Short mmCIF file of C-alpha atoms in Angstrom, two decimals:
data_model
loop_
_atom_site.label_atom_id
_atom_site.label_comp_id
_atom_site.label_asym_id
_atom_site.label_seq_id
_atom_site.Cartn_x
_atom_site.Cartn_y
_atom_site.Cartn_z
CA UNK A 27 120.03 -126.74 204.64
CA UNK A 28 120.18 -126.87 208.46
CA UNK A 29 123.42 -125.30 208.85
CA UNK A 30 122.14 -122.18 206.63
CA UNK A 31 119.16 -121.96 208.74
CA UNK A 32 121.38 -121.94 211.93
CA UNK A 33 123.61 -119.25 210.63
CA UNK A 34 120.76 -117.15 209.59
CA UNK A 35 119.57 -117.55 213.17
CA UNK A 36 122.92 -116.45 214.44
CA UNK A 37 123.33 -113.31 212.52
CA UNK A 38 119.87 -112.19 213.54
CA UNK A 39 120.65 -112.90 217.17
CA UNK A 40 123.99 -110.78 216.56
CA UNK A 41 122.06 -107.94 214.90
CA UNK A 42 119.17 -107.98 217.78
CA UNK A 43 121.96 -107.90 220.43
CA UNK A 44 123.47 -104.66 218.68
CA UNK A 45 120.44 -102.99 218.01
CA UNK A 46 119.31 -103.81 221.83
CA UNK A 47 122.61 -102.79 223.32
CA UNK A 48 122.41 -99.15 221.26
CA UNK A 49 119.05 -99.02 222.25
CA UNK A 50 119.67 -99.17 225.91
CA UNK A 51 122.90 -96.66 225.81
CA UNK A 52 120.56 -94.33 223.84
CA UNK A 53 117.92 -94.11 226.47
CA UNK A 54 120.15 -94.37 229.46
CA UNK A 55 122.69 -91.98 228.31
CA UNK A 56 120.10 -89.41 227.59
CA UNK A 57 118.45 -89.69 230.89
CA UNK A 58 121.93 -89.57 232.66
CA UNK A 59 122.75 -86.41 230.82
CA UNK A 60 119.48 -84.73 232.30
CA UNK A 61 120.22 -85.64 235.72
CA UNK A 62 123.85 -84.90 235.28
CA UNK A 63 122.62 -81.40 233.83
CA UNK A 64 120.63 -80.91 237.05
CA UNK A 65 123.37 -81.53 239.34
CA UNK A 66 125.18 -78.26 237.76
CA UNK A 67 121.92 -76.57 237.17
CA UNK A 68 122.76 -73.79 239.67
CA UNK A 69 125.80 -72.90 238.04
CA UNK A 70 125.97 -69.77 235.57
CA UNK A 71 127.90 -71.75 232.80
CA UNK A 72 127.61 -70.55 229.13
CA UNK A 73 125.43 -73.04 227.13
CA UNK A 74 128.21 -73.92 224.53
CA UNK A 75 130.55 -74.57 227.43
CA UNK A 76 128.14 -77.04 228.86
CA UNK A 77 127.78 -78.66 225.39
CA UNK A 78 131.28 -79.22 224.95
CA UNK A 79 131.95 -80.66 228.50
CA UNK A 80 129.19 -82.04 230.40
CA UNK A 81 126.77 -82.91 227.58
CA UNK A 82 129.70 -84.02 225.31
CA UNK A 83 130.85 -86.44 227.87
CA UNK A 84 127.36 -87.49 228.83
CA UNK A 85 126.32 -88.25 225.33
CA UNK A 86 129.60 -89.95 224.75
CA UNK A 87 128.91 -92.49 227.62
CA UNK A 88 128.30 -95.39 224.97
CA UNK A 89 131.54 -94.69 223.24
CA UNK A 90 133.59 -94.36 226.69
CA UNK A 91 131.94 -97.58 227.64
CA UNK A 92 132.63 -99.24 224.56
CA UNK A 93 136.32 -98.13 224.67
CA UNK A 94 136.65 -99.91 228.12
CA UNK A 95 134.87 -103.04 227.47
CA UNK A 96 136.45 -103.49 223.90
CA UNK A 97 139.94 -102.99 225.30
CA UNK A 98 139.65 -105.31 228.29
CA UNK A 99 138.32 -108.08 225.78
CA UNK A 100 141.33 -107.26 223.75
CA UNK A 101 139.59 -105.86 220.69
CA UNK A 102 141.31 -102.45 220.27
CA UNK A 103 140.13 -102.16 216.75
CA UNK A 104 136.63 -101.96 217.98
CA UNK A 105 137.48 -99.13 220.50
CA UNK A 106 139.26 -97.15 217.97
CA UNK A 107 137.09 -97.52 214.96
CA UNK A 108 133.88 -96.79 217.17
CA UNK A 109 135.72 -93.70 218.70
CA UNK A 110 137.00 -92.25 215.59
CA UNK A 111 134.16 -93.29 213.34
CA UNK A 112 131.90 -91.51 216.02
CA UNK A 113 133.98 -88.19 215.65
CA UNK A 114 133.33 -88.31 211.97
CA UNK A 115 129.59 -89.14 212.05
CA UNK A 116 128.89 -86.41 214.73
CA UNK A 117 130.19 -83.60 212.66
CA UNK A 118 128.77 -84.90 209.22
CA UNK A 119 125.77 -86.86 209.52
CA UNK A 120 124.52 -85.52 213.14
CA UNK A 121 125.37 -81.95 212.49
CA UNK A 122 123.96 -82.33 209.15
CA UNK A 123 120.84 -83.53 210.05
CA UNK A 124 120.13 -80.71 212.46
CA UNK A 125 118.89 -77.99 210.04
CA UNK A 126 117.02 -80.49 208.01
CA UNK A 127 114.73 -81.90 211.11
CA UNK A 128 114.51 -78.67 212.96
CA UNK A 129 115.53 -75.47 211.18
CA UNK A 130 118.53 -73.22 209.95
CA UNK A 131 120.26 -71.58 212.62
CA UNK A 132 123.33 -69.26 213.29
CA UNK A 133 126.67 -70.74 214.50
CA UNK A 134 129.32 -68.99 216.34
CA UNK A 135 132.36 -68.57 213.90
CA UNK A 136 134.87 -68.39 216.62
CA UNK A 137 133.44 -71.18 218.75
CA UNK A 138 133.51 -73.57 215.74
CA UNK A 139 136.97 -72.50 214.90
CA UNK A 140 138.33 -73.26 218.26
CA UNK A 141 136.93 -76.56 218.88
CA UNK A 142 137.44 -77.54 215.43
CA UNK A 143 141.14 -76.87 215.66
CA UNK A 144 141.40 -78.91 219.14
CA UNK A 145 139.74 -81.98 217.28
CA UNK A 146 142.16 -81.92 214.20
CA UNK A 147 145.17 -81.51 216.68
CA UNK A 148 143.90 -84.35 218.72
CA UNK A 149 143.24 -86.71 215.79
CA UNK A 150 146.97 -85.77 214.23
CA UNK A 151 148.40 -86.82 217.79
CA UNK A 152 146.21 -89.79 217.63
CA UNK A 153 147.26 -90.87 214.32
CA UNK A 154 151.06 -90.43 215.29
CA UNK A 155 150.35 -92.68 218.56
CA UNK A 156 148.68 -95.44 216.15
CA UNK A 157 151.68 -95.84 214.16
CA UNK A 158 153.19 -98.62 216.15
CA UNK A 159 149.94 -100.76 216.31
CA UNK A 160 149.60 -100.55 219.97
CA UNK A 161 147.95 -98.15 222.41
CA UNK A 162 149.53 -98.15 225.78
CA UNK A 163 148.85 -96.56 229.01
CA UNK A 164 151.05 -93.55 228.23
CA UNK A 165 149.28 -93.06 224.90
CA UNK A 166 146.02 -92.94 226.71
CA UNK A 167 147.51 -90.35 229.29
CA UNK A 168 148.51 -88.23 226.13
CA UNK A 169 144.97 -88.50 224.78
CA UNK A 170 143.09 -87.67 227.98
CA UNK A 171 145.61 -84.62 228.83
CA UNK A 172 144.92 -83.32 225.39
CA UNK A 173 140.94 -83.48 226.01
CA UNK A 174 141.78 -81.69 229.45
CA UNK A 175 143.84 -79.04 227.99
CA UNK A 176 141.60 -78.37 225.05
CA UNK A 177 138.86 -78.33 227.18
CA UNK A 178 140.32 -75.51 229.57
CA UNK A 179 141.61 -73.58 226.75
CA UNK A 180 138.10 -73.33 225.04
CA UNK A 181 136.53 -72.75 228.51
CA UNK A 182 138.74 -69.93 228.91
CA UNK A 183 137.89 -68.20 225.55
CA UNK A 184 134.07 -68.44 225.68
CA UNK A 185 132.25 -65.65 227.20
CA UNK A 186 128.80 -66.01 229.02
CA UNK A 187 125.66 -65.76 226.93
CA UNK A 188 121.90 -65.33 227.27
CA UNK A 189 120.81 -68.46 225.53
CA UNK A 190 118.60 -70.75 227.74
CA UNK A 191 119.93 -74.15 228.78
CA UNK A 192 117.83 -77.45 228.99
CA UNK A 193 115.68 -77.52 232.09
CA UNK A 194 115.16 -80.63 233.99
CA UNK A 195 112.68 -81.32 236.90
CA UNK A 196 113.77 -80.33 240.55
CA UNK A 197 114.84 -83.17 242.60
CA UNK A 198 117.29 -83.79 245.38
CA UNK A 199 121.08 -83.68 244.64
CA UNK A 200 121.48 -87.26 246.24
CA UNK A 201 118.41 -88.43 244.17
CA UNK A 202 120.03 -87.12 240.90
CA UNK A 203 123.35 -88.56 241.87
CA UNK A 204 122.08 -92.01 242.33
CA UNK A 205 119.91 -91.92 239.48
CA UNK A 206 122.94 -90.95 237.30
CA UNK A 207 125.31 -93.83 238.82
CA UNK A 208 122.36 -96.31 238.01
CA UNK A 209 121.92 -95.06 234.24
CA UNK A 210 125.73 -95.21 233.68
CA UNK A 211 125.79 -98.61 234.77
CA UNK A 212 122.89 -99.31 232.32
CA UNK A 213 124.94 -97.33 229.56
CA UNK A 214 127.81 -99.64 230.41
CA UNK A 215 125.75 -102.88 230.10
CA UNK A 216 124.22 -101.64 226.69
CA UNK A 217 127.53 -100.86 225.39
CA UNK A 218 129.24 -104.44 226.17
CA UNK A 219 126.13 -106.06 224.56
CA UNK A 220 126.51 -104.03 221.45
CA UNK A 221 130.23 -104.57 221.40
CA UNK A 222 129.85 -108.43 221.53
CA UNK A 223 127.15 -108.27 218.83
CA UNK A 224 129.69 -106.33 216.60
CA UNK A 225 132.71 -108.63 217.15
CA UNK A 226 130.26 -111.59 216.33
CA UNK A 227 129.02 -110.07 213.20
CA UNK A 228 132.60 -108.95 211.99
CA UNK A 229 133.92 -112.73 212.40
CA UNK A 230 130.69 -114.20 210.89
CA UNK A 231 131.09 -111.97 207.72
CA UNK A 232 135.00 -111.97 207.64
CA UNK A 233 135.22 -108.20 207.83
CA UNK A 234 137.79 -106.24 209.91
CA UNK A 235 136.62 -105.36 213.24
CA UNK A 236 137.74 -101.67 212.62
CA UNK A 237 135.49 -101.26 209.57
CA UNK A 238 132.56 -102.72 211.33
CA UNK A 239 132.87 -100.37 214.41
CA UNK A 240 133.60 -97.23 212.02
CA UNK A 241 130.77 -97.91 209.77
CA UNK A 242 127.97 -99.52 211.91
CA UNK A 243 128.97 -99.00 215.58
CA UNK A 244 129.49 -95.32 215.30
CA UNK A 245 126.30 -94.64 213.95
CA UNK A 246 124.59 -96.35 216.94
CA UNK A 247 126.78 -94.75 219.54
CA UNK A 248 126.27 -91.36 217.84
CA UNK A 249 122.46 -91.58 218.30
CA UNK A 250 122.41 -89.62 222.04
CA UNK A 251 124.23 -86.39 220.37
CA UNK A 252 121.36 -86.49 217.62
CA UNK A 253 118.65 -86.53 220.31
CA UNK A 254 120.22 -84.27 222.75
CA UNK A 255 121.28 -81.79 220.12
CA UNK A 256 117.70 -81.99 218.34
CA UNK A 257 116.19 -81.29 221.99
CA UNK A 258 118.55 -78.32 222.61
CA UNK A 259 117.58 -76.75 219.11
CA UNK A 260 113.86 -77.05 219.81
CA UNK A 261 114.32 -75.29 223.18
CA UNK A 262 116.24 -72.28 221.45
CA UNK A 263 119.72 -73.81 222.92
CA UNK A 264 121.84 -73.11 219.79
CA UNK A 265 125.03 -72.89 221.66
CA UNK A 266 124.34 -76.28 223.79
CA UNK A 267 123.66 -78.07 220.45
CA UNK A 268 126.64 -76.98 218.56
CA UNK A 269 128.63 -77.31 221.79
CA UNK A 270 127.42 -81.13 222.13
CA UNK A 271 128.27 -82.22 218.50
CA UNK A 272 131.60 -80.65 218.42
CA UNK A 273 132.42 -81.50 222.03
CA UNK A 274 131.65 -85.05 221.39
CA UNK A 275 133.72 -85.47 218.55
CA UNK A 276 136.56 -83.96 220.54
CA UNK A 277 135.78 -86.39 223.35
CA UNK A 278 135.81 -89.10 220.93
CA UNK A 279 139.18 -88.13 219.28
CA UNK A 280 140.70 -87.95 222.97
CA UNK A 281 138.88 -89.36 226.16
CA UNK A 282 136.91 -91.97 224.42
CA UNK A 283 140.13 -93.38 222.55
CA UNK A 284 142.11 -93.06 225.84
CA UNK A 285 139.87 -94.63 228.24
CA UNK A 286 140.05 -98.25 227.31
CA UNK A 287 143.84 -98.50 227.09
CA UNK A 288 144.43 -96.65 230.28
CA UNK A 289 143.06 -99.61 231.99
CA UNK A 290 144.06 -102.30 229.33
CA UNK A 291 146.63 -101.59 226.66
CA UNK A 292 145.71 -103.08 223.40
CA UNK A 293 146.88 -103.97 219.95
CA UNK A 294 145.44 -102.12 216.75
CA UNK A 295 145.66 -102.38 213.14
CA UNK A 296 147.88 -99.42 212.60
CA UNK A 297 147.05 -98.73 209.04
CA UNK A 298 143.21 -98.59 209.36
CA UNK A 299 143.41 -96.48 212.54
CA UNK A 300 145.76 -94.02 210.82
CA UNK A 301 143.42 -93.64 207.66
CA UNK A 302 140.35 -93.42 209.83
CA UNK A 303 141.98 -90.47 211.90
CA UNK A 304 143.27 -88.66 208.97
CA UNK A 305 140.03 -89.06 207.07
CA UNK A 306 138.18 -87.74 210.08
CA UNK A 307 140.39 -84.92 210.30
CA UNK A 308 139.98 -83.82 206.78
CA UNK A 309 136.05 -84.03 207.05
CA UNK A 310 136.08 -81.51 210.23
CA UNK A 311 138.28 -79.21 208.68
CA UNK A 312 136.09 -78.77 205.51
CA UNK A 313 132.92 -78.75 207.81
CA UNK A 314 134.30 -75.86 210.15
CA UNK A 315 135.66 -73.98 207.00
CA UNK A 316 132.16 -74.03 205.36
CA UNK A 317 130.47 -72.95 208.73
CA UNK A 318 132.93 -70.39 209.64
CA UNK A 319 132.74 -68.96 205.91
CA UNK A 320 128.70 -68.85 206.15
CA UNK A 321 128.19 -68.05 209.62
CA UNK A 322 125.02 -70.14 209.52
CA UNK A 323 124.06 -73.97 209.33
CA UNK A 324 121.11 -74.12 206.55
CA UNK A 325 119.60 -77.19 204.56
CA UNK A 326 122.33 -76.70 201.90
CA UNK A 327 125.32 -76.83 204.50
CA UNK A 328 123.48 -79.68 206.20
CA UNK A 329 123.41 -81.72 202.72
CA UNK A 330 127.06 -81.11 202.30
CA UNK A 331 127.61 -82.20 205.92
CA UNK A 332 126.01 -85.43 204.92
CA UNK A 333 127.64 -86.00 201.49
CA UNK A 334 131.14 -85.52 203.53
CA UNK A 335 129.77 -88.42 205.87
CA UNK A 336 129.25 -90.62 202.81
CA UNK A 337 132.58 -89.79 201.44
CA UNK A 338 134.30 -90.56 204.93
CA UNK A 339 132.57 -93.76 204.88
CA UNK A 340 133.39 -94.90 201.57
CA UNK A 341 137.01 -94.09 201.90
CA UNK A 342 137.08 -96.48 205.19
CA UNK A 343 134.88 -99.07 203.52
CA UNK A 344 137.35 -99.18 200.29
#
């Protein structure tokens, strides 16, 4: 009896740690993005480009922090599972919820096509790198280079538009920079706490760390994308919202996976990592094909995205 009560108390502690850690990363990353945006507010950058670069990296801070913490702790499957799972979650669940909670909106066919192609290529390369069951510093450099090259290519192909971008209050540059650094530290602390909780839960229930990170961790670390994209759509910045969702998926497939092994190379479960990457590439292709064909994201296409999210998770859990 005492053992059962003790076990129940432990699992509650682990769950609360995960929820609390993700809560901190959500709040801190959202504020960090706002202040980082203020630093670049004087530039005339197209909203879609801001979405796939500045905002994508900003809302992906939980995944990047988790990648570093997990890799340093020797839990490579937590890094890959969370990063690849987040890439899938953002182009299915997060994207699918947007027209359901806001409204239908038009999508740029060319923009979606380019960024989706970059994501699929990145996931294919990642799957090849996963084959030996180890993520080295060279693998990390390859993935981060893919992010830089892909972002530069998309940047060159997008023309300035007239969409509004998210506005933040006016403060000094030094003030924004200081606050941003402090918030980044909070993101890292929250991700570290959530990662510890996930590891403990996986060990407690006897589940693979990769599966727990892909299924549970990715939802928590994808909350910033949902909040920022929702806010962007409410202010009429369609390009910013689409750019953030697809850009974050691209960051997850490249920079996020590579950030940890660049510091601390780690072993991974090759079969699970490859299956996750190829499954995610498949759902990205399906979502991109649908949006390019329709040119609009409606409640019906949103429901299809959510259905694809369920299918992807079923494949990984199975």
